[in-house]
Structure formats: C-alpha cells, structure tokens
PDB file of C-alpha atoms in Angstrom:
ATOM      1  CA  GLY A   1      -2.570   3.107   2.401  1.00 82.00           C
ATOM      2  CA  ASP A   2      -0.136   0.713   4.582  1.00 94.00           C
ATOM      3  CA  THR A   3       0.729  -3.114   3.895  1.00 96.00           C
ATOM      4  CA  LEU A   4       0.673  -5.785   5.794  1.00 97.00           C
ATOM      5  CA  VAL A   5       4.360  -6.018   5.823  1.00 97.00           C
ATOM      6  CA  ALA A   6       7.007  -4.238   3.789  1.00 96.00           C
ATOM      7  CA  TYR A   7      10.947  -4.458   3.062  1.00 95.00           C
ATOM      8  CA  ASP A   8      14.196  -2.415   5.202  1.00 95.00           C
ATOM      9  CA  ALA A   9      17.346  -0.929   3.421  1.00 95.00           C
ATOM     10  CA  SER A  10      18.449  -4.470   3.851  1.00 95.00           C
ATOM     11  CA  LEU A  11      15.825  -6.372   2.216  1.00 94.00           C
ATOM     12  CA  HIS A  12      14.663  -8.205   5.378  1.00 95.00           C
ATOM     13  CA  VAL A  13      11.036  -8.646   5.838  1.00 95.00           C
ATOM     14  CA  ILE A  14       9.408  -6.302   8.107  1.00 96.00           C
ATOM     15  CA  PRO A  15       5.815  -5.418   9.797  1.00 97.00           C
ATOM     16  CA  ARG A  16       3.971  -2.844   9.648  1.00 97.00           C
ATOM     17  CA  VAL A  17       0.149  -3.932   9.839  1.00 98.00           C
ATOM     18  CA  ALA A  18       1.002  -6.962  10.699  1.00 98.00           C
ATOM     19  CA  GLU A  19       3.049  -6.820  14.071  1.00 97.00           C
ATOM     20  CA  ARG A  20       4.203 -10.458  14.317  1.00 97.00           C
ATOM     21  CA  TRP A  21       3.924 -13.814  11.393  1.00 97.00           C
ATOM     22  CA  ASP A  22       4.463 -17.161  12.489  1.00 96.00           C
ATOM     23  CA  THR A  23       5.364 -19.764   9.793  1.00 94.00           C
ATOM     24  CA  TYR A  24       4.338 -22.992  10.300  1.00 93.00           C
ATOM     25  CA  GLU A  25       4.761 -26.540   8.021  1.00 88.00           C
ATOM     26  CA  ASP A  26       7.858 -25.228   6.395  1.00 88.00           C
ATOM     27  CA  GLY A  27       6.489 -22.599   5.007  1.00 88.00           C
ATOM     28  CA  LYS A  28       3.314 -23.951   3.440  1.00 94.00           C
ATOM     29  CA  ARG A  29       1.052 -21.729   6.033  1.00 96.00           C
ATOM     30  CA  LEU A  30       1.475 -18.365   8.067  1.00 96.00           C
ATOM     31  CA  VAL A  31      -0.277 -16.543  10.529  1.00 98.00           C
ATOM     32  CA  PHE A  32       0.159 -12.823  10.761  1.00 98.00           C
ATOM     33  CA  HIS A  33      -0.967 -11.465  14.115  1.00 98.00           C
ATOM     34  CA  LEU A  34      -2.481  -7.765  12.992  1.00 98.00           C
ATOM     35  CA  ARG A  35      -1.772  -4.490  15.679  1.00 97.00           C
ATOM     36  CA  GLY A  36      -4.418  -3.886  17.255  1.00 92.00           C
ATOM     37  CA  ASN A  37      -4.315   0.237  16.674  1.00 92.00           C
ATOM     38  CA  VAL A  38      -4.302   0.500  13.062  1.00 96.00           C
ATOM     39  CA  ARG A  39      -8.020   2.303  11.466  1.00 96.00           C
ATOM     40  CA  TRP A  40      -8.615   3.616   7.798  1.00 96.00           C
ATOM     41  CA  HIS A  41      -9.181   7.218   7.889  1.00 95.00           C
ATOM     42  CA  ASP A  42     -13.179   6.925   8.382  1.00 94.00           C
ATOM     43  CA  GLY A  43     -11.696   6.167  11.546  1.00 94.00           C
ATOM     44  CA  VAL A  44     -13.117   2.725  11.350  1.00 96.00           C
ATOM     45  CA  ALA A  45     -10.671  -0.401  12.370  1.00 97.00           C
ATOM     46  CA  VAL A  46      -7.965  -2.695  10.411  1.00 97.00           C
ATOM     47  CA  THR A  47      -9.497  -6.019  11.294  1.00 97.00           C
ATOM     48  CA  ALA A  48      -8.328  -9.319   9.629  1.00 98.00           C
ATOM     49  CA  ARG A  49     -11.571  -9.000   7.726  1.00 98.00           C
ATOM     50  CA  ASP A  50     -10.128  -6.686   5.324  1.00 97.00           C
ATOM     51  CA  VAL A  51      -6.645  -8.913   4.870  1.00 97.00           C
ATOM     52  CA  VAL A  52      -9.009 -11.042   3.518  1.00 97.00           C
ATOM     53  CA  HIS A  53     -11.059  -8.556   1.195  1.00 96.00           C
ATOM     54  CA  THR A  54      -7.686  -7.563  -0.297  1.00 93.00           C
ATOM     55  CA  TRP A  55      -6.591 -11.290  -1.049  1.00 92.00           C
ATOM     56  CA  GLU A  56      -9.990 -11.734  -2.590  1.00 91.00           C
ATOM     57  CA  VAL A  57     -10.050  -8.449  -4.970  1.00 89.00           C
ATOM     58  CA  LEU A  58      -5.789  -9.088  -5.597  1.00 86.00           C
ATOM     59  CA  ARG A  59      -6.612 -12.719  -7.067  1.00 84.00           C
ATOM     60  CA  ASP A  60      -9.824 -11.665  -9.163  1.00 80.00           C
ATOM     61  CA  PRO A  61      -8.220 -11.057 -12.697  1.00 74.00           C
ATOM     62  CA  LEU A  62     -11.123  -8.969 -13.725  1.00 75.00           C
ATOM     63  CA  GLN A  63     -10.863  -6.580 -10.444  1.00 75.00           C
ATOM     64  CA  SER A  64      -6.548  -6.263 -10.660  1.00 68.00           C
ATOM     65  CA  SER A  65      -4.012  -6.540 -12.886  1.00 69.00           C
ATOM     66  CA  PRO A  66      -2.081 -10.229 -14.512  1.00 66.00           C
ATOM     67  CA  ALA A  67       0.674  -8.975 -13.021  1.00 66.00           C
ATOM     68  CA  LYS A  68      -0.813  -8.207  -8.721  1.00 66.00           C
ATOM     69  CA  SER A  69      -2.783 -11.354  -9.363  1.00 68.00           C
ATOM     70  CA  VAL A  70       0.172 -13.747 -10.183  1.00 76.00           C
ATOM     71  CA  LYS A  71       1.662 -13.197  -6.559  1.00 80.00           C
ATOM     72  CA  PHE A  72      -1.116 -14.540  -4.795  1.00 83.00           C
ATOM     73  CA  ASP A  73      -0.630 -17.624  -6.856  1.00 85.00           C
ATOM     74  CA  ALA A  74       0.495 -20.451  -4.548  1.00 90.00           C
ATOM     75  CA  ILE A  75      -1.737 -18.779  -1.913  1.00 92.00           C
ATOM     76  CA  THR A  76      -4.628 -21.332  -1.667  1.00 94.00           C
ATOM     77  CA  ALA A  77      -6.734 -19.843   1.329  1.00 96.00           C
ATOM     78  CA  VAL A  78      -6.772 -16.403   3.209  1.00 97.00           C
ATOM     79  CA  ARG A  79      -8.984 -17.329   7.002  1.00 98.00           C
ATOM     80  CA  ALA A  80     -10.088 -14.720   9.628  1.00 98.00           C
ATOM     81  CA  LEU A  81      -9.410 -16.242  12.039  1.00 98.00           C
ATOM     82  CA  ASN A  82     -10.344 -13.515  14.565  1.00 98.00           C
ATOM     83  CA  GLU A  83      -9.791  -9.414  13.895  1.00 97.00           C
ATOM     84  CA  THR A  84      -6.639  -9.119  14.469  1.00 97.00           C
ATOM     85  CA  THR A  85      -5.132 -12.856  13.250  1.00 98.00           C
ATOM     86  CA  VAL A  86      -5.266 -13.603   9.100  1.00 98.00           C
ATOM     87  CA  GLU A  87      -4.590 -17.474   9.152  1.00 98.00           C
ATOM     88  CA  VAL A  88      -2.179 -17.560   4.675  1.00 97.00           C
ATOM     89  CA  VAL A  89      -1.996 -20.828   2.750  1.00 96.00           C
ATOM     90  CA  LEU A  90      -0.252 -21.977   0.491  1.00 94.00           C
ATOM     91  CA  SER A  91       0.139 -24.731  -2.221  1.00 94.00           C
ATOM     92  CA  ARG A  92       3.726 -25.023  -1.880  1.00 91.00           C
ATOM     93  CA  SER A  93       6.686 -23.150   0.810  1.00 86.00           C
ATOM     94  CA  TYR A  94       7.155 -19.845  -1.671  1.00 84.00           C
ATOM     95  CA  THR A  95       8.832 -16.729   0.313  1.00 81.00           C
ATOM     96  CA  GLY A  96       7.205 -14.350  -2.620  1.00 86.00           C
ATOM     97  CA  VAL A  97       4.322 -14.700  -0.726  1.00 91.00           C
ATOM     98  CA  PHE A  98       6.017 -11.860   1.652  1.00 94.00           C
ATOM     99  CA  ASP A  99       6.531  -9.450  -1.566  1.00 92.00           C
ATOM    100  CA  ALA A 100       2.467  -9.570  -2.893  1.00 91.00           C
ATOM    101  CA  TRP A 101       2.200  -8.724   0.990  1.00 95.00           C
ATOM    102  CA  ALA A 102       4.908  -5.832   0.889  1.00 95.00           C
ATOM    103  CA  SER A 103       4.146  -4.725  -2.368  1.00 91.00           C
ATOM    104  CA  SER A 104      -0.589  -4.560  -2.372  1.00 91.00           C
ATOM    105  CA  PRO A 105      -1.751  -1.997  -0.199  1.00 94.00           C
ATOM    106  CA  LEU A 106      -4.467  -3.308   2.146  1.00 96.00           C
ATOM    107  CA  LEU A 107      -8.088  -2.770   0.393  1.00 94.00           C
ATOM    108  CA  PRO A 108     -11.421  -1.842   2.970  1.00 96.00           C
ATOM    109  CA  ALA A 109     -14.176  -4.570   3.193  1.00 96.00           C
ATOM    110  CA  HIS A 110     -16.161  -1.997   4.732  1.00 95.00           C
ATOM    111  CA  ARG A 111     -16.743   0.319   1.923  1.00 90.00           C
ATOM    112  CA  ALA A 112     -16.278  -0.028  -2.269  1.00 86.00           C
ATOM    113  CA  ILE A 113     -13.495   1.213  -3.843  1.00 81.00           C
ATOM    114  CA  ASP A 114     -14.177   4.853  -4.584  1.00 83.00           C
ATOM    115  CA  ALA A 115     -10.962   6.536  -6.514  1.00 81.00           C
ATOM    116  CA  ASP A 116     -12.707   9.477  -6.537  1.00 84.00           C
ATOM    117  CA  HIS A 117     -12.023   9.950  -2.665  1.00 87.00           C
ATOM    118  CA  PRO A 118     -10.041   6.586  -1.240  1.00 90.00           C
ATOM    119  CA  ILE A 119      -9.598   5.897   1.739  1.00 92.00           C
ATOM    120  CA  GLY A 120      -6.786   4.132   3.549  1.00 94.00           C
ATOM    121  CA  CYS A 121      -4.636   2.725   6.816  1.00 95.00           C
ATOM    122  CA  GLY A 122      -1.346   4.362   5.919  1.00 94.00           C
ATOM    123  CA  ALA A 123       0.408   7.440   7.585  1.00 95.00           C
ATOM    124  CA  TRP A 124      -1.076   9.747   4.320  1.00 95.00           C
ATOM    125  CA  LYS A 125      -4.728  10.919   3.855  1.00 95.00           C
ATOM    126  CA  PHE A 126      -6.411  11.510   1.353  1.00 94.00           C
ATOM    127  CA  VAL A 127      -7.258  15.163   0.877  1.00 95.00           C
ATOM    128  CA  SER A 128      -8.200  16.038  -2.866  1.00 94.00           C
ATOM    129  CA  TRP A 129      -7.531  15.404  -6.199  1.00 91.00           C
ATOM    130  CA  GLU A 130      -7.863  18.064  -8.799  1.00 91.00           C
ATOM    131  CA  ARG A 131      -7.883  16.576 -12.322  1.00 89.00           C
ATOM    132  CA  GLY A 132      -4.650  17.567 -14.463  1.00 88.00           C
ATOM    133  CA  ARG A 133      -3.625  19.759 -11.849  1.00 91.00           C
ATOM    134  CA  ARG A 134      -2.556  18.534  -8.085  1.00 92.00           C
ATOM    135  CA  ILE A 135      -3.073  15.846  -5.469  1.00 93.00           C
ATOM    136  CA  VAL A 136      -3.013  17.238  -1.659  1.00 96.00           C
ATOM    137  CA  LEU A 137      -1.882  14.565   0.774  1.00 96.00           C
ATOM    138  CA  ARG A 138      -2.210  14.989   4.446  1.00 97.00           C
ATOM    139  CA  ALA A 139      -0.219  13.039   7.198  1.00 97.00           C
ATOM    140  CA  ASN A 140      -2.076  10.686   9.749  1.00 95.00           C
ATOM    141  CA  PRO A 141      -1.069  11.550  13.326  1.00 94.00           C
ATOM    142  CA  GLU A 142      -2.798   8.217  14.178  1.00 92.00           C
ATOM    143  CA  HIS A 143      -0.399   6.566  12.022  1.00 94.00           C
ATOM    144  CA  PHE A 144       1.528   4.095  14.208  1.00 93.00           C
ATOM    145  CA  GLU A 145       4.108   5.802  12.825  1.00 93.00           C
ATOM    146  CA  PRO A 146       3.021   9.502  11.514  1.00 93.00           C
ATOM    147  CA  PRO A 147       4.977  11.556   8.444  1.00 94.00           C
ATOM    148  CA  VAL A 148       7.625  14.369  10.077  1.00 95.00           C
ATOM    149  CA  VAL A 149       6.061  16.504   6.709  1.00 94.00           C
ATOM    150  CA  SER A 150       2.791  17.157   7.540  1.00 96.00           C
ATOM    151  CA  GLU A 151       2.003  17.857   3.203  1.00 95.00           C
ATOM    152  CA  LEU A 152       2.820  16.430   0.255  1.00 94.00           C
ATOM    153  CA  ARG A 153       1.598  18.061  -3.120  1.00 92.00           C
ATOM    154  CA  PHE A 154       1.938  16.170  -5.821  1.00 91.00           C
ATOM    155  CA  GLU A 155       2.006  18.768  -9.145  1.00 88.00           C
ATOM    156  CA  ILE A 156       1.192  17.224 -12.030  1.00 88.00           C
ATOM    157  CA  ILE A 157       3.112  19.134 -15.132  1.00 89.00           C
ATOM    158  CA  PRO A 158       2.706  17.151 -18.229  1.00 86.00           C
ATOM    159  CA  ASP A 159       5.232  19.293 -20.296  1.00 87.00           C
ATOM    160  CA  HIS A 160       8.797  17.565 -19.707  1.00 85.00           C
ATOM    161  CA  THR A 161      10.386  21.500 -20.459  1.00 86.00           C
ATOM    162  CA  THR A 162       8.029  23.103 -17.950  1.00 88.00           C
ATOM    163  CA  ARG A 163       8.607  19.986 -15.147  1.00 85.00           C
ATOM    164  CA  TYR A 164      12.044  20.771 -15.640  1.00 87.00           C
ATOM    165  CA  ASN A 165      12.044  24.063 -15.301  1.00 87.00           C
ATOM    166  CA  ALA A 166      10.276  24.335 -12.282  1.00 87.00           C
ATOM    167  CA  LEU A 167      12.544  22.004 -10.613  1.00 86.00           C
ATOM    168  CA  ARG A 168      15.259  23.765 -11.132  1.00 86.00           C
ATOM    169  CA  SER A 169      13.173  26.839 -10.088  1.00 91.00           C
ATOM    170  CA  GLY A 170      12.512  25.201  -7.163  1.00 89.00           C
ATOM    171  CA  GLN A 171       8.992  25.503  -7.575  1.00 87.00           C
ATOM    172  CA  VAL A 172       8.674  21.850  -6.860  1.00 86.00           C
ATOM    173  CA  ASP A 173      11.585  19.261  -5.066  1.00 86.00           C
ATOM    174  CA  LEU A 174      10.974  16.551  -7.121  1.00 84.00           C
ATOM    175  CA  THR A 175       9.552  15.075 -10.986  1.00 85.00           C
ATOM    176  CA  SER A 176      11.244  12.957 -12.978  1.00 83.00           C
ATOM    177  CA  LEU A 177      13.249  13.695 -16.709  1.00 80.00           C
ATOM    178  CA  HIS A 178      12.549  12.686 -19.625  1.00 79.00           C
ATOM    179  CA  PRO A 179      15.767  11.127 -20.517  1.00 83.00           C
ATOM    180  CA  ASP A 180      16.693  13.302 -23.849  1.00 81.00           C
ATOM    181  CA  ILE A 181      16.451  16.670 -21.284  1.00 81.00           C
ATOM    182  CA  ALA A 182      18.404  14.700 -18.327  1.00 76.00           C
ATOM    183  CA  ALA A 183      20.529  13.653 -20.512  1.00 80.00           C
ATOM    184  CA  LYS A 184      21.239  17.958 -21.090  1.00 78.00           C
ATOM    185  CA  ALA A 185      21.145  19.268 -17.248  1.00 74.00           C
ATOM    186  CA  ALA A 186      23.646  16.835 -16.351  1.00 68.00           C
TER     187      ALA A 186
END
C-alpha cells in the first residue's frame, strides 16, 4: 500500500497520497489534502475516511504493534474534514508525525484486512501467494507513479546456501545473505 507522505533521497518529506499539507498552530495542527485520483486496488476511491481508519487501527494496541502505535502518541485527533481533506491534531509540535505517516501504509476503511488477498492503494497490486514458495505482485498502471517493471516475484528460499547459489546462478536478482555466507563470498 501507499503512504500519506514519504521521504526523498535527501530525507525531505514529500507527498504521496497527500498531494500537499498545511501546518498551523506552531506545528500542532496539520491539514493534509489528498490526491483526487488515488484508488484502492478494488477500484474504490481513497478518502479522508481511510486516513482516519488507518490512524484508529495503528493506535489500537490490539491491532498494531507497540512500536507502530507509539509513533502516533502525539496525535490526539484525526478528522475527515471532507472526502479529500484530513485534519491531524497533535498534543505538541512533533516532527516525528511525518515519520509515523511515512512508515504506515494506508488501510481501507471499506473492507476488513485480508491477509490472503490484501488490497492497497500503491504502485503494486497483489496477485498471488503460494505459502512457502512465492509472492507475486503486478504493476498498478492506474497509480499516480506507475512502476516501469511490470511484475515482481518474491521467491521464498529458506535455506541460506540455496539462496546464495540462486543469486550466483542468476535465478534471483536480490537476496539477503547469512553473515557467514556473505563473509565467505566477499
């Protein structure tokens, strides 16, 4: 899924689903203006209601990790002002609020989270998941920044040596390596 904001290579906050934002009251109130052309992968428009829903889920310790929910501690309210405008109220000026939104993909308010068939609003659409084998994502041509690559395949290779050999032979393009194998390969 996509996020409200992100960081560029120079670590400046940049727009994603929010095309812009205004800051008020010495940083204690932010108003995000959403792009009007963002849709969930099922075709439903992304709205301010989805941003409110995302905040509600992420601050709920029963639905989110403590590390994620603590990032939202300074936020006292998130309100949909209209379909494409969201107000975020903070208890104090807190620049970390951008990190909270940049590291939290938006969640759809119109449907429950489904781990077997997830939807998002990002540049990649879920295609399939063969447990223990692979995950396939396809480019979302309707995204505001559509990917150049048409498909991503994540091959699940649990064995470190097999993974390393797949990388060396060109069967995979990228992998993580166990430190012992990485040291031998260097």
